[in-house]
Coordinates of C-alpha atoms and ligand atoms in Angstrom, one line a residue:
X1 CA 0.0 0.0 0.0
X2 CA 2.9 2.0 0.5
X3 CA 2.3 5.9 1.6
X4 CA -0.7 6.3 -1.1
X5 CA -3.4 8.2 1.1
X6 CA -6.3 6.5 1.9
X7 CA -9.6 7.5 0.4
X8 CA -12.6 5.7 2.6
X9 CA -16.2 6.7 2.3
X10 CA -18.4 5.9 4.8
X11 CA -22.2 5.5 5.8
X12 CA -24.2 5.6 8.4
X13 CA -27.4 5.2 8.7
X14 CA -28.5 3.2 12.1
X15 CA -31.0 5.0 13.7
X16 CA -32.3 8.6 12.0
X17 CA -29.2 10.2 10.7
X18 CA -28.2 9.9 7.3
X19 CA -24.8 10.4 7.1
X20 CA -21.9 10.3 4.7
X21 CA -18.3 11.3 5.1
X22 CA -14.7 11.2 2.8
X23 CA -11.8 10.3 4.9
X24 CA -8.2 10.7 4.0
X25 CA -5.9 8.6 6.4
X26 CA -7.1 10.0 9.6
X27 CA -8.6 13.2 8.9
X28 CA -12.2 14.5 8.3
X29 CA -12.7 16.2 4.8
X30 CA -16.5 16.3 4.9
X31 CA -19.0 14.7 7.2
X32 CA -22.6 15.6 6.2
X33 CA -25.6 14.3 8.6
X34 CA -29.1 15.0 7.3
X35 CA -31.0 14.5 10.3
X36 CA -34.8 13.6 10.3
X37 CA -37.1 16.2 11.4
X38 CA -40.2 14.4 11.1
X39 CA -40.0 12.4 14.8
X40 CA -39.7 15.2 16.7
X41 CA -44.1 15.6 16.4
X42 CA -43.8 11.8 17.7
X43 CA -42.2 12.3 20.8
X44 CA -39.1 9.8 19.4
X45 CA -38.0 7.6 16.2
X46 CA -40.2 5.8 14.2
X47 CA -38.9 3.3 12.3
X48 CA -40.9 2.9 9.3
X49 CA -40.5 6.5 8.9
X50 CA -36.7 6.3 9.5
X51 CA -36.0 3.8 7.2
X52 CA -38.1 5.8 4.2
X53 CA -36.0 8.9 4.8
X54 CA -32.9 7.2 4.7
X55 CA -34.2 6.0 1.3
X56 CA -34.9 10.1 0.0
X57 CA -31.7 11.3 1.8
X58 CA -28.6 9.0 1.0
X59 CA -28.2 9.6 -2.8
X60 CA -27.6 13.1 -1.8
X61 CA -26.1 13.1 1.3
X62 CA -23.0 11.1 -0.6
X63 CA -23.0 12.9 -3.6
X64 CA -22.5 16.0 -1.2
X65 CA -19.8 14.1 1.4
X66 CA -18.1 13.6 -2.2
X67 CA -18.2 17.3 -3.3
X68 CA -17.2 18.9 0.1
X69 CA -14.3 16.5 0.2
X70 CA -13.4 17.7 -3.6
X71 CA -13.4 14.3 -4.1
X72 CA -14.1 11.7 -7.3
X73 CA -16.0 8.4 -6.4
X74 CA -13.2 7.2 -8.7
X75 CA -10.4 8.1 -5.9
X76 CA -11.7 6.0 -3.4
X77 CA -10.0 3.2 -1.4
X78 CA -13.0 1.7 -0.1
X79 CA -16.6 2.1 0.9
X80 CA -17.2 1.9 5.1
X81 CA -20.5 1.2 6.5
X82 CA -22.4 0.7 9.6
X83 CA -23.6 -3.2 9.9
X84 CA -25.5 -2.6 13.3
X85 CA -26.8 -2.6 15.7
X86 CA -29.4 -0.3 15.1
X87 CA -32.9 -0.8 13.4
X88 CA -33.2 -2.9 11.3
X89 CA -34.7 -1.1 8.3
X90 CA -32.3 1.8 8.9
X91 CA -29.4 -0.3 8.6
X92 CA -30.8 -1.9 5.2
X93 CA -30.7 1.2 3.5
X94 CA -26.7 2.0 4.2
X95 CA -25.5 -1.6 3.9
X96 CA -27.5 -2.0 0.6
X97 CA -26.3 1.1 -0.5
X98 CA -22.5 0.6 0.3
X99 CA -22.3 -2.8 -1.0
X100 CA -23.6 -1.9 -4.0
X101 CA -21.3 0.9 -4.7
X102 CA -18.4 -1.1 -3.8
X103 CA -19.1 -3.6 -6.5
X104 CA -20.2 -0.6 -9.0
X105 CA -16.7 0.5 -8.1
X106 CA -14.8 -2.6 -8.0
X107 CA -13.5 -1.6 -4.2
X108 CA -13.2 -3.2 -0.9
X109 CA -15.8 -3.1 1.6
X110 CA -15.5 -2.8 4.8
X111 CA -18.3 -3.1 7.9
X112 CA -18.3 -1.3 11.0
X113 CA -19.8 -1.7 14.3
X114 CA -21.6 1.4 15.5
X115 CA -20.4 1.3 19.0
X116 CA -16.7 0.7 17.8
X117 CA -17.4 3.7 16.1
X118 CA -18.3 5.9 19.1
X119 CA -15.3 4.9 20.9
X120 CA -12.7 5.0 18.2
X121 CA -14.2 8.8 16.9
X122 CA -11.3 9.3 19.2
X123 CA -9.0 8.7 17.0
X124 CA -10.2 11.2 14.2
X125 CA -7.3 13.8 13.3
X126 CA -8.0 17.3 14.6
X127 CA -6.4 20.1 15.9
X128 CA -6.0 20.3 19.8
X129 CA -7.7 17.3 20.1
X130 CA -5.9 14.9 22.5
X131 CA -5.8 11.1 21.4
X132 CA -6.4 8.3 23.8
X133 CA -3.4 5.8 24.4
X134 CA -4.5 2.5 25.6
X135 CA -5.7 0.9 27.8
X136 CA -8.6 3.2 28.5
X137 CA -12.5 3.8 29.4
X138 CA -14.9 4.7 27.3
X139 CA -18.7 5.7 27.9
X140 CA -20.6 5.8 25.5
X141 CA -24.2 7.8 26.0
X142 CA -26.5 8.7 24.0
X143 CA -29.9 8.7 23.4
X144 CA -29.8 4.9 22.0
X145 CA -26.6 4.0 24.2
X146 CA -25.2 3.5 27.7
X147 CA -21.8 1.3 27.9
X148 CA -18.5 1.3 29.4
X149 CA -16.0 -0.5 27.8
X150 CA -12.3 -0.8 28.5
X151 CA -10.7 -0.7 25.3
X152 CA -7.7 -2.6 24.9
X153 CA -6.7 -2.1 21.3
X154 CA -8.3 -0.7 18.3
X155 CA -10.4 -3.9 18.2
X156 CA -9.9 -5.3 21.4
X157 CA -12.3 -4.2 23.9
X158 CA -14.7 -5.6 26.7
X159 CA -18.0 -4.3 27.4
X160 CA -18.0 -3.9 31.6
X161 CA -21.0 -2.4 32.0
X162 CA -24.4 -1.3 29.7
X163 CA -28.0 -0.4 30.1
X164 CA -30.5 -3.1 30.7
X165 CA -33.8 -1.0 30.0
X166 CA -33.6 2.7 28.5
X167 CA -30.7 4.6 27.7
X168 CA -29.6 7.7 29.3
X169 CA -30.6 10.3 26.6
X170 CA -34.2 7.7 26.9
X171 CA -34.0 8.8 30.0
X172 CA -33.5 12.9 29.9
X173 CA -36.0 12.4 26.7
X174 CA -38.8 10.6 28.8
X175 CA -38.2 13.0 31.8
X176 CA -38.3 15.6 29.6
X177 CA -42.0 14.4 28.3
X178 CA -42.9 14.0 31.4
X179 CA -42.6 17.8 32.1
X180 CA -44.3 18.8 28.9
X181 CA -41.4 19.7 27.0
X182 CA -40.8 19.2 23.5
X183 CA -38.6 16.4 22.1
X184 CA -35.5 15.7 22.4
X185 CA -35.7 17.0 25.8
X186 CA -32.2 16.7 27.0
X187 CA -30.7 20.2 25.7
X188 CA -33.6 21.6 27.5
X189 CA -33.0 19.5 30.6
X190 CA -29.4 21.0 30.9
X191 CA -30.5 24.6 30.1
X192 CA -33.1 24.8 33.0
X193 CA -31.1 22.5 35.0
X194 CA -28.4 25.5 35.3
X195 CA -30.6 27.6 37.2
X196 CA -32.2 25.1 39.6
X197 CA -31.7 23.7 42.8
X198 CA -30.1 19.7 42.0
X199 CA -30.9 18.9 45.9
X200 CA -34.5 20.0 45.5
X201 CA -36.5 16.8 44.7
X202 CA -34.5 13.7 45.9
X203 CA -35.4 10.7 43.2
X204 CA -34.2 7.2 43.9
X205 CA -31.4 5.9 42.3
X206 CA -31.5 2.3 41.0
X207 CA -29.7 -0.3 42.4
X208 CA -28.3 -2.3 39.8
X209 CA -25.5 -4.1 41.1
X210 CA -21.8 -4.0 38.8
X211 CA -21.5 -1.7 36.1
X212 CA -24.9 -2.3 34.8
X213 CA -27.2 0.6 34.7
X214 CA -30.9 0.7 34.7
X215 CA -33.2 4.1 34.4
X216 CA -36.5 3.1 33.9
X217 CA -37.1 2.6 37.1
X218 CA -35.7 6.9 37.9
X219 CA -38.3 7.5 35.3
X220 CA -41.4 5.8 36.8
X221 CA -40.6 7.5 40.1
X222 CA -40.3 10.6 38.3
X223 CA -43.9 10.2 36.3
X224 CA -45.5 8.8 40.1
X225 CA -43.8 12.5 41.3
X226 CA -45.1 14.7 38.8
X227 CA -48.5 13.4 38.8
X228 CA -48.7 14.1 42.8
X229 CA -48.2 17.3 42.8
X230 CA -49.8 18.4 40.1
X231 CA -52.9 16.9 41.5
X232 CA -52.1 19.6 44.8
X233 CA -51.1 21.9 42.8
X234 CA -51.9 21.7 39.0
X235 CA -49.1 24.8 38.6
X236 CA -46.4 22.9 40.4
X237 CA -44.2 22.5 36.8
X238 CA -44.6 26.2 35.8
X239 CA -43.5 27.1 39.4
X240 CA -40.8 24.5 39.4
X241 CA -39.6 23.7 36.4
X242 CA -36.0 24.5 37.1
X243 CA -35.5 22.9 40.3
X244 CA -37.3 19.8 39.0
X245 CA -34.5 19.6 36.1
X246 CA -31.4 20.5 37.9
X247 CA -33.0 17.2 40.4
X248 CA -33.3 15.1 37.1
X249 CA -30.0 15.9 35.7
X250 CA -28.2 15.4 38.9
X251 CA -29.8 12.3 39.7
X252 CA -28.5 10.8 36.2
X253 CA -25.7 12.5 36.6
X254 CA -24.4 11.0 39.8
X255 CA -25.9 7.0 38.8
X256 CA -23.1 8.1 35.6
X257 CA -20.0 9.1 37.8
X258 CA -20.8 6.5 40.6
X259 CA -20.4 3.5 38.1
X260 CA -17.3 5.3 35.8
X261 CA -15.5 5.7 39.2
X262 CA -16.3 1.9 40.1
X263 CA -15.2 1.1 36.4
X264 CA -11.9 3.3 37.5
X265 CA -10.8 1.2 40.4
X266 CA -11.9 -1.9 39.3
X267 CA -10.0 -1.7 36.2
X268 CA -7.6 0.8 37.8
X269 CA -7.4 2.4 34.5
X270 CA -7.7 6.7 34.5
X271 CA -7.9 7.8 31.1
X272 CA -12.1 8.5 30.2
X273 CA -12.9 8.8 26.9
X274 CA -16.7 10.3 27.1
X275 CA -19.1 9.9 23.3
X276 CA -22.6 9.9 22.6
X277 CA -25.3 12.7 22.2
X278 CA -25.3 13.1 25.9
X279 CA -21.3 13.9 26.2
X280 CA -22.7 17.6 25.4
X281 CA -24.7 18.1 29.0
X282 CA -23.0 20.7 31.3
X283 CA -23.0 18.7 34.2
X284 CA -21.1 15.7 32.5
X285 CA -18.7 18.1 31.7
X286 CA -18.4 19.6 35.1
X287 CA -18.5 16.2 37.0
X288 CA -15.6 15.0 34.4
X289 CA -13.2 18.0 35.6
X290 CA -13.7 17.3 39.4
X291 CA -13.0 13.7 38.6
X292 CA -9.6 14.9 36.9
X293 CA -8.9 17.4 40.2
X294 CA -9.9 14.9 42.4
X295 CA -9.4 11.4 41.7
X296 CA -6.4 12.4 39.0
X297 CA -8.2 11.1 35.9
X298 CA -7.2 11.9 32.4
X299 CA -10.7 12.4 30.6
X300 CA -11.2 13.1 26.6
X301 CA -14.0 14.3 24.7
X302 CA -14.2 14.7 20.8
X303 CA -16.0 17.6 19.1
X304 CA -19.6 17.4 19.2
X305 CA -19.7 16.8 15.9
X306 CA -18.2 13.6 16.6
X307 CA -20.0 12.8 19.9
X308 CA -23.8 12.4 18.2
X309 CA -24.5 9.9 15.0
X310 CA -22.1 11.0 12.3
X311 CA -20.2 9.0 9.1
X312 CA -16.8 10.1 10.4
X313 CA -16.3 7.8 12.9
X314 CA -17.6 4.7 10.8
X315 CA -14.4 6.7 8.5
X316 CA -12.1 6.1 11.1
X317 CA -13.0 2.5 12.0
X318 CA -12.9 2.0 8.1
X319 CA -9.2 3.8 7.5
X320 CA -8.2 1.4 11.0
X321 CA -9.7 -2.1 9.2
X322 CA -8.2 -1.0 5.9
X323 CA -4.9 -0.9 7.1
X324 CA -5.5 -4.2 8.7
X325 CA -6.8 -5.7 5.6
X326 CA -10.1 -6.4 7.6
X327 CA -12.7 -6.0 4.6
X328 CA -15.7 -8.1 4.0
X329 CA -17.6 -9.4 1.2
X330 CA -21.0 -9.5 -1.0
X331 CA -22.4 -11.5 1.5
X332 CA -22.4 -9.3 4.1
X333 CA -26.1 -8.5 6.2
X334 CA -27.2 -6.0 7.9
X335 CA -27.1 -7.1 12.0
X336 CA -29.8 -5.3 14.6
X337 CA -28.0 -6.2 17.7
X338 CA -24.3 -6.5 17.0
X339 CA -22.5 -7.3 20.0
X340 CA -18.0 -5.6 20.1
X341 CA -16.3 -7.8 19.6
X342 CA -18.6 -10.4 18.1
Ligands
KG4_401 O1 -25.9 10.6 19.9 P1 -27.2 11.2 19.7 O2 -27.3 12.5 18.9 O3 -28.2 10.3 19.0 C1 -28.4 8.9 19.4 O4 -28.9 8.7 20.4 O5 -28.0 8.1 18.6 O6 -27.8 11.5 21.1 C2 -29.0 12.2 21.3 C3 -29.4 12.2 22.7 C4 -30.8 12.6 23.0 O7 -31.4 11.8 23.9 C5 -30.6 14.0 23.6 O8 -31.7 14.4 24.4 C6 -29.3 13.9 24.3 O9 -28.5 13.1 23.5 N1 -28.7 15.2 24.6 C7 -28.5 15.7 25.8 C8 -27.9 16.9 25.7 N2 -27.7 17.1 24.3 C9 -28.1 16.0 23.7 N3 -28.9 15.2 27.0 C10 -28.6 15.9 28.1 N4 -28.0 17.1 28.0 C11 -27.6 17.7 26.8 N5 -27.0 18.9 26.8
ZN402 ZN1 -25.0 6.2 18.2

C-alpha cells in the first residue's frame, strides 16, 4: 500500500441520521448528517418512517460528502459502513447502498460496528484534540446508548457495563415528556437545570449491582412524582420547572459518575474517553473535571460533531480495518443487535 493516502467513504445510517463522510488517512474532509425532522411531532424515532428517509436522503447526502471532500468516487479506497446494531430497516438502507457501490466501483468493503465507532471517533485527526493511548475507558451515551467498555486495542475491547432498559438520553427524553417539554428533551433538561436547585426533589437511584445501569425505574418514580403534585397543585411545573431539572439531571448525573468511578478502580485504569449525544450536558462536563482534580483522571471528549451519530467515525473504523486488511464481502447482512467484539 505504500504511503498512497487512503480515500474511505463511509455510511451511516443506524437509527435517523443519514450520514456520509470522505476520509483521508485519519482526517475528516467532509461529514454531512441530514437528520430527520419528522420524529420530533412523535415524541421519538419511528422506524418505518426512519428507514423511508434514509431512502430520499442517501443519494444526496453522498453525492454531497463527495463534493465537500473535492473528491471523485473514482479516488476511493474503499466504501465503510455501519452493519448494526441499530434498526433494522435503517441499517438496510446503508448496507445495501454501500455494498452496491463497492461492486459498482470494484473496491473493498468494509463493515463497522456502530459502538466501535463511538469509541474509536477518538482517534479522528484534529487540531488540539488529544488522542487516547491504551488501555482506557470509554462511555458511551447517548440517546440509544449506555456502555462502558475498556478498550484494549483498536479492536480489542470488553463491554463492563451497559444499560438493561432505556438509555440515558431515553432517560432525559422521557423526563423531559414528562414535564411537557418538546422532544429531544435533553438540551432543554441542561439549560433549565443551570438555574435550579439539583438537591430539591430527591429521586431514587437504581440499584443495579456492577457496572450495569438501569433508568427506567428513575423515570417511573419521576412520572409517580409529577403526577402528585400536580394533583395539589396543577401549577407545580410552571412554578418549578427549574429545580425539578437540575433534580433530574443530577440524579443521572451521579448514577453516571458512581459507576465510571467503580469502572476506575476496578479496572484501575484513569484515562475517560466520554461519546454519545449526551457527552454535550453541562453537568457531564463539570463532574468529568472534578473527577480529573480529584481522583487524577485523564478524561477526553471529541468535538460534538463527533460525539452524536455521524459517518466520520464509521471513516475512522474504516481507515483502522483497511490498514488491517479487515474487509468483508457481498455476502455481508445488515445485524440489529451487534455485539463488540462479536
Ligand atoms: O448521539 P445522539 O445524537 O443520538 C443517538 O442517540 O443516537 O444523542 C441524542 C441524545 C438525545 O437523547 C438528547 O436528548 C441527548 O442526546 N442530549 C442531551 C444533551 N444534548 C443532547 N442530554 C442531556 N443534556 C444535553 N445537553
Ligand atoms: Zn449512536
Amino acid at each position: 500500500m505504500g504511503n498512497k493516502p487512503i480515500y474511505i467513504l463511509a455510511i451511516e445510517s443506524s437509527c435517523d441520521d443519514t450520514s456520509a463522510a470522505v476520509l483521508c488517512d485519519r482526517k475528516r474532509l467532509s461529514n454531512v448528517v441530514a437528520t430527520q425532522k419528522i420524529h420530533e411531532e412523535y415524541g421519538g424515532v419511528v422506524p418505518e418512517l426512519a428507514s423511508r428517509a434514509h431512502q430520499q436522503n442517501i443519494v444526496p447526502v453522498v453525492h454531497q460528502a463527495l463534493a465537500k471532500a473535492n473528491i471523485d468516487k473514482k479516488q476511493l479506497s474503499a466504501i465503510a459502513f455501519t452493519r448494526g446494531p441499530g434498526l433494522m430497516g435503517s441499517l438496510l438502507v446503508g448496507t445495501s447502498f454501500a455494498k452496491s457501490l463497492s461492486l459498482g466501483l470494484n473496491i473493498p468493503l468494509i463493515e463497522v460496528n456502530h459502538m466501535e465507532a463511538h469509541i474509536l471517533a477518538h482517534f479522528i485527526e484534529e487540531e488540539n484534540h488529544k488522542i487516547p493511548t491504551f488501555p482506557f475507558l470509554a462511555m458511551t451515551i447517548s440517546g440509544g446508548h449506555t456502555q462502558i467498555v475498556l478498550v484494549k486495542d483498536y479492536f480489542d475491547m470488553d463491554i463492563l457495563g451497559q444499560t438493561l432498559d432505556d438509555a440515558v438520553g431515553e432517560a432525559f427524553d422521557k423526563s423531559a415528556k414528562i414535564l411537557g417539554l418538546p422532544y429531544p428533551g435533553g438540551p432543554l433538561i441542561d439549560k433549565y437545570a443551570q438555574s435550579g436547585n439539583p438537591k430539591a426533589f430527591p429521586f431514587p437511584k437504581s440499584k443495579v449491582g456492577d457496572l450495569n445501569f438501569s433508568f427506567s425505574g428513575l423515570k417511573t418514580s419521576i412520572l409517580y412524582f409529577i403526577q402528585k403534585q400536580t394533583k395539589e397543585n396543577p401549577n407545580f411545573i410552571v412554578e418549578n420547572r427549574d429545580d425539578i431539572c437540575a433534580s433530574i439531571q443530577y440524579t443521572i448525573i451521579d448514577i453516571l459518575m458512581s459507576k465510571l468511578k467503580k469502572a476506575v478502580k476496578q479496572t484501575g485504569v484513569k484515562r475517560i474517553a466520554i461519546g454519545g449525544g449526551v457527552s454535550a450536558n453541562s453537568g457531564i462536563r463539570k463532574a468529568l473535571e472534578e473527577g480529573e482534580k480529584k481522583y487524577g483522571w485523564t478524561t477526553y471528549i471529541p468535538k460534538f460533531e463527533y460525539c452524536t451519530d455521524n459517518a466520520a467515525m464509521i471513516g475512522i473504523v474504516g481507515y483502522l480495518k483497511y490498514k488491517e486488511e479487515k474487509f468483508t464481502n457481498q455476502s455481508v447482512t445488515a445485524k440489529a443487535r451487534y455485539i463488540i467484539n462479536t
